[in-house]
Each structure stands twice: as structure tokens, then as C-alpha cells.
mmCIF file of N, CA and C in Angstrom:
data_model
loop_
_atom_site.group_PDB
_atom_site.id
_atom_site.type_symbol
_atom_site.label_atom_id
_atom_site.label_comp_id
_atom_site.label_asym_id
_atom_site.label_seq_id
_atom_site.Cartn_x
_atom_site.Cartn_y
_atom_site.Cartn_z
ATOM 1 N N UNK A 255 0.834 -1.190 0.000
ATOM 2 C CA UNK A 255 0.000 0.000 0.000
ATOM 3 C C UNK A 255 0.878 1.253 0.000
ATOM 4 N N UNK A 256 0.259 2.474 -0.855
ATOM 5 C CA UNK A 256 1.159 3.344 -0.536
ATOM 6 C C UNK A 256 0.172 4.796 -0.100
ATOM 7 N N UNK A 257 0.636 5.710 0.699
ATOM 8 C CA UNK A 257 0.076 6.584 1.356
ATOM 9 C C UNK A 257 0.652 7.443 0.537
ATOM 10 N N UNK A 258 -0.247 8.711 0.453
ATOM 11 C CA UNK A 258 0.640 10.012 -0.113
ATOM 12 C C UNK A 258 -0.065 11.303 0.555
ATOM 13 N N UNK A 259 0.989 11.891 1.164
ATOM 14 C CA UNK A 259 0.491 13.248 1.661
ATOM 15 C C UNK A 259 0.739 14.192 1.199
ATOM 16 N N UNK A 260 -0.386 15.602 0.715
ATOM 17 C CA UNK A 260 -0.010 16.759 -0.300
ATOM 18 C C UNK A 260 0.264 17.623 0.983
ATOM 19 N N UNK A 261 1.230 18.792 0.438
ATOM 20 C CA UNK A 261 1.494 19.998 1.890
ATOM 21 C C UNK A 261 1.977 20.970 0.722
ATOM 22 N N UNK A 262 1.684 22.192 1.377
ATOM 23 C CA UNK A 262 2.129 23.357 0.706
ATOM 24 C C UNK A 262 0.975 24.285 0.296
ATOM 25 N N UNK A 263 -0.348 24.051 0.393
ATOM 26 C CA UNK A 263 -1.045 24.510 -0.251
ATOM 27 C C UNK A 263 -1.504 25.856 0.851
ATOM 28 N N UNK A 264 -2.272 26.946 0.057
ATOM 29 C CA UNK A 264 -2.831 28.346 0.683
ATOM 30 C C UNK A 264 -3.453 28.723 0.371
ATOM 31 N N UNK A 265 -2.950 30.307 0.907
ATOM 32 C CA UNK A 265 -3.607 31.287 0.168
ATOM 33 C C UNK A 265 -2.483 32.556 -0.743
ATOM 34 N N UNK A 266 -3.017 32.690 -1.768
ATOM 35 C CA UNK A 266 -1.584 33.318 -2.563
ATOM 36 C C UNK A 266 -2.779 34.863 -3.321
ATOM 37 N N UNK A 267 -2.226 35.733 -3.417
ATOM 38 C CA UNK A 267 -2.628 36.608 -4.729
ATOM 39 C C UNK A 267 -1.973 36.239 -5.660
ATOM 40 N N UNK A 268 -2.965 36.797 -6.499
ATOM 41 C CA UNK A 268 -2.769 36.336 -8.227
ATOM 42 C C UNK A 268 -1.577 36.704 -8.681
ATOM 43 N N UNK A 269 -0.477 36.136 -8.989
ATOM 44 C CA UNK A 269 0.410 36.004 -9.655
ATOM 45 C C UNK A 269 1.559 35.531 -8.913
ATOM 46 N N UNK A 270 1.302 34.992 -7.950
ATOM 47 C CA UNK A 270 2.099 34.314 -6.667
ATOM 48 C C UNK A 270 2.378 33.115 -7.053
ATOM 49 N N UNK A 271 3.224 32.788 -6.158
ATOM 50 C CA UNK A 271 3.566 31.162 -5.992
ATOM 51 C C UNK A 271 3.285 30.376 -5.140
ATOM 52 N N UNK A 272 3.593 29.084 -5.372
ATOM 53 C CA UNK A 272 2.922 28.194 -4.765
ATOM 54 C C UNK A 272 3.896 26.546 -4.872
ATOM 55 N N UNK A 273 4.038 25.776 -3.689
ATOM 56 C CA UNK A 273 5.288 24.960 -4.185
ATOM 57 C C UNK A 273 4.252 23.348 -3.278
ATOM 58 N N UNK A 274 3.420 22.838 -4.408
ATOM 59 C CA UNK A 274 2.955 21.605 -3.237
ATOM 60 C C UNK A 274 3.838 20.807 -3.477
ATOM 61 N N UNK A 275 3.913 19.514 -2.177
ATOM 62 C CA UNK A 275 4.617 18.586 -2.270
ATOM 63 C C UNK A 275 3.818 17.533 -1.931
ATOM 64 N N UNK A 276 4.155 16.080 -2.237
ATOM 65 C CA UNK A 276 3.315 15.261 -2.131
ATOM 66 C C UNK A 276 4.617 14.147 -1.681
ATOM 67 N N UNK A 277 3.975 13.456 -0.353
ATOM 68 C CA UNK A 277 5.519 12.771 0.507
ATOM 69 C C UNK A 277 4.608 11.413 0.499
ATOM 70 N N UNK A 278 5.529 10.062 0.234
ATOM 71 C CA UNK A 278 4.834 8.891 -0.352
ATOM 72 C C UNK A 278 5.460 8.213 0.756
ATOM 73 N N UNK A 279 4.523 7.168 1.462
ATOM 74 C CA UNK A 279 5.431 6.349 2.134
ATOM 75 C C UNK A 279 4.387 5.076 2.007
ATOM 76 N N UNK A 280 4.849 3.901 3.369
ATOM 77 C CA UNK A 280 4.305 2.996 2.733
ATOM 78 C C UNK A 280 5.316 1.924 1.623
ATOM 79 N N UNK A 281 5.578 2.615 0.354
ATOM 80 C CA UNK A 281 6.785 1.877 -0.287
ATOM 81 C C UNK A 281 7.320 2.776 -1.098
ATOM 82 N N UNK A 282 8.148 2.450 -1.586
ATOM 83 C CA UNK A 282 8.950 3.134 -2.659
ATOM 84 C C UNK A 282 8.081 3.921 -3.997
ATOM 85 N N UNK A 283 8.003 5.060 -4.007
ATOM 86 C CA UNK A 283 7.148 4.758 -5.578
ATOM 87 C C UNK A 283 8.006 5.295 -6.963
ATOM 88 N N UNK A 284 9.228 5.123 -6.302
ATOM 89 C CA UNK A 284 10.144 5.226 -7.819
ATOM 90 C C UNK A 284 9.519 4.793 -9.144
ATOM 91 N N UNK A 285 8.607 4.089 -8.889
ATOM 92 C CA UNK A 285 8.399 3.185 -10.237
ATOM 93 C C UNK A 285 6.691 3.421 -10.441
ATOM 94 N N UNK A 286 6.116 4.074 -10.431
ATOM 95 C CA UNK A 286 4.664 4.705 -10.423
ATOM 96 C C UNK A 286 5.162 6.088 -10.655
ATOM 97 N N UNK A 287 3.993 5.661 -11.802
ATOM 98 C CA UNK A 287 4.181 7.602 -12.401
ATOM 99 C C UNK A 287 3.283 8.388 -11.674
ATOM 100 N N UNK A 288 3.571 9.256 -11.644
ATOM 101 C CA UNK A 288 2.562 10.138 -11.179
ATOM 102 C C UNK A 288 2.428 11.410 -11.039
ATOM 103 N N UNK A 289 0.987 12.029 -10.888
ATOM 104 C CA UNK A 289 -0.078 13.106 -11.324
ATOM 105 C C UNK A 289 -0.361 13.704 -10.148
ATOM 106 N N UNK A 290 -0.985 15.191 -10.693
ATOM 107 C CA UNK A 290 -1.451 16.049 -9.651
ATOM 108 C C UNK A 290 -3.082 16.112 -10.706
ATOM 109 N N UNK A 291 -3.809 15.916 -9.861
ATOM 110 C CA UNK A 291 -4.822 16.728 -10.028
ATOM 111 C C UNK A 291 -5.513 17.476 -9.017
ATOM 112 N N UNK A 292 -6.803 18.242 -9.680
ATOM 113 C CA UNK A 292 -7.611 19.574 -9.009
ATOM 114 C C UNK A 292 -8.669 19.651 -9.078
ATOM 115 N N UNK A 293 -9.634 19.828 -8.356
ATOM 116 C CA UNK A 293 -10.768 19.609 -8.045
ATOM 117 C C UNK A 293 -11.624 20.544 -7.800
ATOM 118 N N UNK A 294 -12.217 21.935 -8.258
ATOM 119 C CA UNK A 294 -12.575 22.917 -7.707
ATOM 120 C C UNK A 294 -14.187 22.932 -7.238
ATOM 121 N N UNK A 295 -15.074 23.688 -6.628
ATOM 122 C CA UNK A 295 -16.311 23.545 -6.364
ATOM 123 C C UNK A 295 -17.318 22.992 -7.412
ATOM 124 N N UNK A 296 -18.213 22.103 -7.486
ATOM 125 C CA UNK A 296 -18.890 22.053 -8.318
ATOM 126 C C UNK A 296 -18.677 21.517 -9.472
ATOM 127 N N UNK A 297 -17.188 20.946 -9.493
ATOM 128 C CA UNK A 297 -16.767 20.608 -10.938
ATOM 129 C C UNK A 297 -15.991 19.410 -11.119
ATOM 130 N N UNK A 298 -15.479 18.740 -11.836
ATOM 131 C CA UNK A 298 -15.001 17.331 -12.197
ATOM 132 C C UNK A 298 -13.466 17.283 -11.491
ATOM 133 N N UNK A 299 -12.784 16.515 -11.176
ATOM 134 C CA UNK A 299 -11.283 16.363 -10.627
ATOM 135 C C UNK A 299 -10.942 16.495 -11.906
ATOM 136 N N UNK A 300 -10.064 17.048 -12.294
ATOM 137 C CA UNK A 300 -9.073 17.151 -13.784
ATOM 138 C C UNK A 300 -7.527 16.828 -13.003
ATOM 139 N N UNK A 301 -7.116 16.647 -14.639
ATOM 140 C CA UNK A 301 -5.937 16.337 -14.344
ATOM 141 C C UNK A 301 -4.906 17.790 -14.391
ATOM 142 N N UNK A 302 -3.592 18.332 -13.689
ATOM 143 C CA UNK A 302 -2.822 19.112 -13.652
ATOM 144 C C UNK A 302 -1.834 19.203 -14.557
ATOM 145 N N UNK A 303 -1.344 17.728 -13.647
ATOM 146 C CA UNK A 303 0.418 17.355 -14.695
ATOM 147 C C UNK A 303 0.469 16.343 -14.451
ATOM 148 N N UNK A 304 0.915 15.520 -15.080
ATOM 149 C CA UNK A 304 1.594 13.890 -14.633
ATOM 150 C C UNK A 304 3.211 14.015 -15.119
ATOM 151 N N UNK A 305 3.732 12.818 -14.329
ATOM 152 C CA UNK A 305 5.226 12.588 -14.616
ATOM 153 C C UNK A 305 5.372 11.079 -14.756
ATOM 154 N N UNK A 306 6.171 10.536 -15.716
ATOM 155 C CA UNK A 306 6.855 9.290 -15.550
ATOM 156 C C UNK A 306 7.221 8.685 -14.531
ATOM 157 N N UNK A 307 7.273 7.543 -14.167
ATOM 158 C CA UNK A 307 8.695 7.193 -13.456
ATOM 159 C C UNK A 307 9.994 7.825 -13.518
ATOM 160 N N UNK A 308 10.559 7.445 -15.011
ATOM 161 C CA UNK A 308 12.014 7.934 -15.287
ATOM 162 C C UNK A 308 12.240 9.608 -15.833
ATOM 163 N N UNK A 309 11.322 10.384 -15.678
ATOM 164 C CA UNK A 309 10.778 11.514 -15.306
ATOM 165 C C UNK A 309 10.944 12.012 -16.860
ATOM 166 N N UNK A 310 10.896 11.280 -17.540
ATOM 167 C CA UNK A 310 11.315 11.878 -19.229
ATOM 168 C C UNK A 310 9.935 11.987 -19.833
ATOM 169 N N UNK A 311 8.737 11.444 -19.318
ATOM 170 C CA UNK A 311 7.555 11.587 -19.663
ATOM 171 C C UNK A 311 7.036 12.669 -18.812
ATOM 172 N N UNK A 312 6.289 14.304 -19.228
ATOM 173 C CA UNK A 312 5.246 14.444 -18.927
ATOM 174 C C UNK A 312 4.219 15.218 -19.763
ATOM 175 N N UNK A 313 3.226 15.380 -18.813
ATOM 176 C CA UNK A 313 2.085 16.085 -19.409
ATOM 177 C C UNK A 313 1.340 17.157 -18.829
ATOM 178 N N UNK A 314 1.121 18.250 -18.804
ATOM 179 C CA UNK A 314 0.184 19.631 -18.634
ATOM 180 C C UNK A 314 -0.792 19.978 -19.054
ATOM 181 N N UNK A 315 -1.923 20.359 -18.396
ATOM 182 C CA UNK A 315 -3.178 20.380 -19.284
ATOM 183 C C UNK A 315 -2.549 21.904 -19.895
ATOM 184 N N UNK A 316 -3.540 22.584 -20.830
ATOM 185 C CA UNK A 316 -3.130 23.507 -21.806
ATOM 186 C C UNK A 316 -3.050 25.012 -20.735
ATOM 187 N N UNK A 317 -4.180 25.166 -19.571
ATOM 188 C CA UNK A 317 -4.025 25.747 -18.867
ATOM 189 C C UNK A 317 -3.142 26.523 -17.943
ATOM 190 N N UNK A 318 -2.194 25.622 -17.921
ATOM 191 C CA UNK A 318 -1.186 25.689 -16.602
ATOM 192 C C UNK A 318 0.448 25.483 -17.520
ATOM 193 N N UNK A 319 0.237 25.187 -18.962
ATOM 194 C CA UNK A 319 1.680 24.399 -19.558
ATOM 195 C C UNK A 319 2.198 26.175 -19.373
ATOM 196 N N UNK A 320 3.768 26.244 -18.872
ATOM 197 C CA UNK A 320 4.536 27.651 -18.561
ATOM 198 C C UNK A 320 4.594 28.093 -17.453
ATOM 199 N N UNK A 321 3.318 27.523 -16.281
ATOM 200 C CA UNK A 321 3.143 28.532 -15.413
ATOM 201 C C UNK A 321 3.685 27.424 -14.417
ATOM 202 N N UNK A 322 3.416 26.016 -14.511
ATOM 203 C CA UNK A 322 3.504 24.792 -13.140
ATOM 204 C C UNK A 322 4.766 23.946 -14.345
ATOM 205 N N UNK A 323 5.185 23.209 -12.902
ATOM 206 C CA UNK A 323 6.164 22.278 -13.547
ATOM 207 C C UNK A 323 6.289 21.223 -12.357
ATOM 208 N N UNK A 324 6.214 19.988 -13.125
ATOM 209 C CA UNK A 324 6.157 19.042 -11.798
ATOM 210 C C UNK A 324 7.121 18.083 -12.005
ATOM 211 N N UNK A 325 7.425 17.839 -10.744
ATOM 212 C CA UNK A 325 9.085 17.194 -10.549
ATOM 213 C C UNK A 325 9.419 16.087 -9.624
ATOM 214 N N UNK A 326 10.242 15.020 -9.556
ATOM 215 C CA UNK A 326 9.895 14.266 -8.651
ATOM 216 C C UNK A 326 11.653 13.747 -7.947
ATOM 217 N N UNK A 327 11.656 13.639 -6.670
ATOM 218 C CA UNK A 327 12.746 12.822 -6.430
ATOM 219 C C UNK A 327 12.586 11.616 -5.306
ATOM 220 N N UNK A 328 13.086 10.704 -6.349
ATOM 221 C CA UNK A 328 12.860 9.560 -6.151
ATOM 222 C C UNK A 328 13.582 9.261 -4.714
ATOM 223 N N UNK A 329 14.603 9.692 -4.297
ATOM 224 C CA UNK A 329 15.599 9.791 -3.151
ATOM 225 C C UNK A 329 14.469 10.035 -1.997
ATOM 226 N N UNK A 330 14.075 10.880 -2.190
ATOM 227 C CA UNK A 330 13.084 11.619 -0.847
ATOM 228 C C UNK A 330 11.334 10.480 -1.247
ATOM 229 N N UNK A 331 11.288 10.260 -2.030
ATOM 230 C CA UNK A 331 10.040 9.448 -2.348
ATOM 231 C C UNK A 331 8.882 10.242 -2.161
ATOM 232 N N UNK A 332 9.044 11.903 -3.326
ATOM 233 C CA UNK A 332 8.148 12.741 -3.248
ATOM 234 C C UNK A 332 8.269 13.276 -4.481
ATOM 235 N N UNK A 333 7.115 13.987 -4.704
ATOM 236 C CA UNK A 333 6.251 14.828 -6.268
ATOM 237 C C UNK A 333 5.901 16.055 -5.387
ATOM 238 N N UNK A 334 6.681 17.119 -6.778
ATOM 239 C CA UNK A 334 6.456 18.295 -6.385
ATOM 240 C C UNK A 334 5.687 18.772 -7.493
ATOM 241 N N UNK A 335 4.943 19.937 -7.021
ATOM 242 C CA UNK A 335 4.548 21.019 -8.384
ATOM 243 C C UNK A 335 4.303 22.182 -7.655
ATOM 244 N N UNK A 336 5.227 22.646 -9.011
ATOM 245 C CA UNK A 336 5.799 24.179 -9.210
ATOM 246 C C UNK A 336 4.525 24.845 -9.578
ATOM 247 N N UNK A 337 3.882 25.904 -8.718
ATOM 248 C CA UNK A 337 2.977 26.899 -9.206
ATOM 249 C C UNK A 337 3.399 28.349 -9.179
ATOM 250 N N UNK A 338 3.447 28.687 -10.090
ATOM 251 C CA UNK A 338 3.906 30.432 -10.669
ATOM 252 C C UNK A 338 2.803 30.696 -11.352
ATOM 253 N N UNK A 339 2.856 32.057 -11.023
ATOM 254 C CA UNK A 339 2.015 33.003 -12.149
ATOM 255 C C UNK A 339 0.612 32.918 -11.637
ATOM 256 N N UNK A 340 0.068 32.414 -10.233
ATOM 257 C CA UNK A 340 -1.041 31.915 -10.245
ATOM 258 C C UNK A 340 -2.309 32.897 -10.605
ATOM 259 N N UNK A 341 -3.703 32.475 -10.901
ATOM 260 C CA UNK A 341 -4.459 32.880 -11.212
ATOM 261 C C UNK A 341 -5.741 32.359 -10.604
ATOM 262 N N UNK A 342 -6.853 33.279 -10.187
ATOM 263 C CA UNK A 342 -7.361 33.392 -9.391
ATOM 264 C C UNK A 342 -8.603 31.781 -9.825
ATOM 265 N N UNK A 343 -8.777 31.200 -11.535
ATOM 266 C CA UNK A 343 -9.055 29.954 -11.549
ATOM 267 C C UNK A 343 -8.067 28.515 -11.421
ATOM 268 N N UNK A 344 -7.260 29.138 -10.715
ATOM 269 C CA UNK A 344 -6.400 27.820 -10.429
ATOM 270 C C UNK A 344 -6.969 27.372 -9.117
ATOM 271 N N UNK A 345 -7.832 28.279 -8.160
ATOM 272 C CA UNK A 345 -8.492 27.821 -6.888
ATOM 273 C C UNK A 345 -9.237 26.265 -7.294
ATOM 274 N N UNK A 346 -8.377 25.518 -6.183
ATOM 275 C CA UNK A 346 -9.528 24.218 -5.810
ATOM 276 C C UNK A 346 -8.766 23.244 -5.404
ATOM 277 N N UNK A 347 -9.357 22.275 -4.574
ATOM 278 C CA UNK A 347 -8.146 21.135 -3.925
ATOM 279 C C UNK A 347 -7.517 19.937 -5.030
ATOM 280 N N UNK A 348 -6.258 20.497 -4.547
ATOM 281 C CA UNK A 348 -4.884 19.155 -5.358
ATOM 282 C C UNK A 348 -4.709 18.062 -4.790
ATOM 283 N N UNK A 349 -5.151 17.177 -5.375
ATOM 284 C CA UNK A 349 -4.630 16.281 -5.305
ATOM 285 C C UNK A 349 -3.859 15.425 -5.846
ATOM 286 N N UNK A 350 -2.532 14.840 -5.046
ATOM 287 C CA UNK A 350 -1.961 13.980 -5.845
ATOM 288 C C UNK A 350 -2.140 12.431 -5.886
ATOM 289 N N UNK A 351 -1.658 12.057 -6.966
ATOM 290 C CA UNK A 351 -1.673 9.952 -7.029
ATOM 291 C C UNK A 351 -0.523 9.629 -8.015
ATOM 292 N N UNK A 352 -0.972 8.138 -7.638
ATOM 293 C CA UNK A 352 -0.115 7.342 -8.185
ATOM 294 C C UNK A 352 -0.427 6.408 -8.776
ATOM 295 N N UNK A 353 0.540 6.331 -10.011
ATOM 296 C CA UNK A 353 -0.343 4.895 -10.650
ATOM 297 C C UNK A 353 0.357 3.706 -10.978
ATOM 298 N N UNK A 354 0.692 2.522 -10.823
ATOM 299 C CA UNK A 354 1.623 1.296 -10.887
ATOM 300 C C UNK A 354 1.638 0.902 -12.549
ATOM 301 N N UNK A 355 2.842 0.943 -13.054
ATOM 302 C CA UNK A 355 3.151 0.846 -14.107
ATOM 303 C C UNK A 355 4.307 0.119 -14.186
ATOM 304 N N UNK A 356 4.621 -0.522 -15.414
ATOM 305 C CA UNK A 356 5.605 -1.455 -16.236
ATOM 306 C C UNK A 356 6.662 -0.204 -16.801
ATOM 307 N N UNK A 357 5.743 0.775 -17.068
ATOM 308 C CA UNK A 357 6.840 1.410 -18.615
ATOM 309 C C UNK A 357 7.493 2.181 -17.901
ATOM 310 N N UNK A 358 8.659 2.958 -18.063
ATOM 311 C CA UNK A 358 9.225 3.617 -17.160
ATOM 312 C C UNK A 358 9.190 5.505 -17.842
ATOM 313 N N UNK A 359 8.739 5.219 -19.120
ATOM 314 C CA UNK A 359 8.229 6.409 -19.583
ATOM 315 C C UNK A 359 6.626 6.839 -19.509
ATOM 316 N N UNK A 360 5.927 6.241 -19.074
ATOM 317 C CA UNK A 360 4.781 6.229 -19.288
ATOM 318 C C UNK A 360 3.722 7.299 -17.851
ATOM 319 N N UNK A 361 2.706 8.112 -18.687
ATOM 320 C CA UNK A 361 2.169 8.937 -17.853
ATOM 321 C C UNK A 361 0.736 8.650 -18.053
ATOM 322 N N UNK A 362 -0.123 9.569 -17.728
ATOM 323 C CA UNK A 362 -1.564 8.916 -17.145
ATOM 324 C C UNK A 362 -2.381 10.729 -17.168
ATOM 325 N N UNK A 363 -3.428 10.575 -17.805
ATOM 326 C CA UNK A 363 -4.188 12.097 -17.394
ATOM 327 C C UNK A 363 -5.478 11.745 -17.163
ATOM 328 N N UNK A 364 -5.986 10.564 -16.799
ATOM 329 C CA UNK A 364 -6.970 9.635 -16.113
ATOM 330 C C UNK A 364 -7.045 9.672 -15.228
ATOM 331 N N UNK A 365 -8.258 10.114 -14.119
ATOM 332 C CA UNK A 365 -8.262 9.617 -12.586
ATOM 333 C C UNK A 365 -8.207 8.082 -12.840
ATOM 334 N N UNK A 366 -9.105 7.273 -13.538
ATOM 335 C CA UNK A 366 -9.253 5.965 -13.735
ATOM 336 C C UNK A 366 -7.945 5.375 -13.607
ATOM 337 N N UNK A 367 -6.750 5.644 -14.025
ATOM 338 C CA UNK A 367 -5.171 4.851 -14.303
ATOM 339 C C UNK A 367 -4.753 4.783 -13.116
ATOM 340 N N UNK A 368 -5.201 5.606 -12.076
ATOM 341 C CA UNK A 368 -4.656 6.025 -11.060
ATOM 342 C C UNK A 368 -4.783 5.112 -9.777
ATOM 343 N N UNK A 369 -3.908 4.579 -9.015
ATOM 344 C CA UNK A 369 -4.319 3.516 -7.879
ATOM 345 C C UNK A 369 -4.295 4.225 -6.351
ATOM 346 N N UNK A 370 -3.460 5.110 -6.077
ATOM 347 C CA UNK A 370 -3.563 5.796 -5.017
ATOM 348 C C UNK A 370 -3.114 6.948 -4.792
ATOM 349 N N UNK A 371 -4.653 7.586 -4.046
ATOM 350 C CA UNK A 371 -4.697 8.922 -3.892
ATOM 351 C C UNK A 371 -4.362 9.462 -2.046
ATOM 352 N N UNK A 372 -4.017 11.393 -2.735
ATOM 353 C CA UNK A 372 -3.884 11.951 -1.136
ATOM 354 C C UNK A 372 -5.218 12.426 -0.724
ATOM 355 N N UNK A 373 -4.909 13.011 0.222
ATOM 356 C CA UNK A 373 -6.242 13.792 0.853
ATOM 357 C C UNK A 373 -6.536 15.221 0.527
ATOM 358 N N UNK A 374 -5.547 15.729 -0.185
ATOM 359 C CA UNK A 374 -5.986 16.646 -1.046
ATOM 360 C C UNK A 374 -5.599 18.192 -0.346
ATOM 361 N N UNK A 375 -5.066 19.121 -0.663
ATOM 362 C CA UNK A 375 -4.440 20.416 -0.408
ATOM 363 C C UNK A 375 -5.197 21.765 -0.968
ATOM 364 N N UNK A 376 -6.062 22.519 0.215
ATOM 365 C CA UNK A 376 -6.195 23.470 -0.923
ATOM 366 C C UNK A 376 -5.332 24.671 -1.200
ATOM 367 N N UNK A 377 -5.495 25.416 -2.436
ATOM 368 C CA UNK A 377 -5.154 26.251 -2.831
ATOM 369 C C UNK A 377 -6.267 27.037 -3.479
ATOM 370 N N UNK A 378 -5.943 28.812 -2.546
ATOM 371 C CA UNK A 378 -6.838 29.465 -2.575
ATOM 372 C C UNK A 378 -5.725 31.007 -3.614
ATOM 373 N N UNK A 379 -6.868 31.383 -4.906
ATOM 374 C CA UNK A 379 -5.916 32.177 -5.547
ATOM 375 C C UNK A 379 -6.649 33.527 -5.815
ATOM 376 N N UNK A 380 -6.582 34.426 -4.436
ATOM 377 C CA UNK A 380 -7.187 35.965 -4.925
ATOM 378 C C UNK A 380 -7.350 36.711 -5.421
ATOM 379 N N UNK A 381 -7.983 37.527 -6.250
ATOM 380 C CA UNK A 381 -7.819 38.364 -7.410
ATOM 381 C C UNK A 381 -7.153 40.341 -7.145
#
């Protein structure tokens, strides 16, 4: 089983930063790629960013590609994402997961792919 806890999240004005981290224990997850997604009032969990395993795979929804960058070290057995530039619809809780995979390039923008989730961080972005 693996646990994952998100931290970092607030309150920022618009064009602030923002640095969540997501700390995995439980087991190793060097080898599970994995995603941030966001969840705001009223609306569907989407996906953020995902990363590979071997971190050469990722993906950004069109929203956020320039402004977030997500990163992982395998040493510490944690996923970060980089939030810059924020904007006042980036408000809503992050969550991160993980998903058990073979490929070591391979990423995921599916809640469905996904096997385990955190409890979720919010981030609040003022105008």
C-alpha cells in the first residue's frame, strides 16, 4: 500500500507562488508515475500534470503548460509542483496519485489509471 500526503497549499494573490509537495510512504514509488490533479467547487477532478517514473515523460493540461512544472525525487520518495504566475481559476483542492506501471516512460491524465490517492491540499488564488 502506498500513502501520499499533499502539503504546501494556501492562500496566494494572483500572480504568486505556490510549491505543493506530495511525501509517499508505505513503499517506494520510484516506479509509479505520477499526477497532480484539481478539483474545484462544483466541478469534475481534472488532471494538472503527470510525470513518468524515469521523469522523461510528462504532461500539462493547456491551462497551466509555462506557469507549473512538476518534478519528482525519487531519493526523498516525493512529487512536487511548481505553481507560478497563479491565477485566481487555479483555486480548488490538489490532489496527488499514483499509478503502478511497467513502462518507465509512461504517464496517465486519467483519474481511472490512477491507484492511489492523497487527501488533497487546498489552494486558494485571490484576485
Amino acid at each position: 500500500q502506498v500513502q501520499l500526503a499533499e502539503s504546501g497549499g494556501g492562500l496566494v494573490q494572483a500572480g504568486g507562488s505556490l510549491r505543493l509537495s506530495c511525501a509517499a510512504s508505505g513503499r517506494t514509488v520510484s516506479r509509479f508515475a505520477m499526477g497532480w490533479f484539481r478539483q474545484a467547487p462544483g466541478k469534475e477532478r481534472e488532471v494538472v500534470a503527470a510525470l513518468s517514473w524515469n521523469s522523461a515523460g510528462t504532461y500539462y493540461r493547456d491551462s497551466v503548460k509555462g506557469r507549473f512544472t512538476i518534478s519528482r525525487d525519487n531519493g526523498k520518495n516525493t512529487v512536487y509542483l511548481q505553481m507560478n504566475s497563479l491565477k485566481p481559476e487555479d483555486t480548488a483542492v490538489y490532489y496527488c496519485a499514483a499509478a503502478a506501471t511497467r513502462f518507465s516512460g509512461s504517464y496517465f491524465y486519467s483519474t481511472r489509471d490512477y491507484d492511489y490517492w492523497g487527501q488533497g491540499t487546498q489552494v486558494t488564488v485571490s484576485s
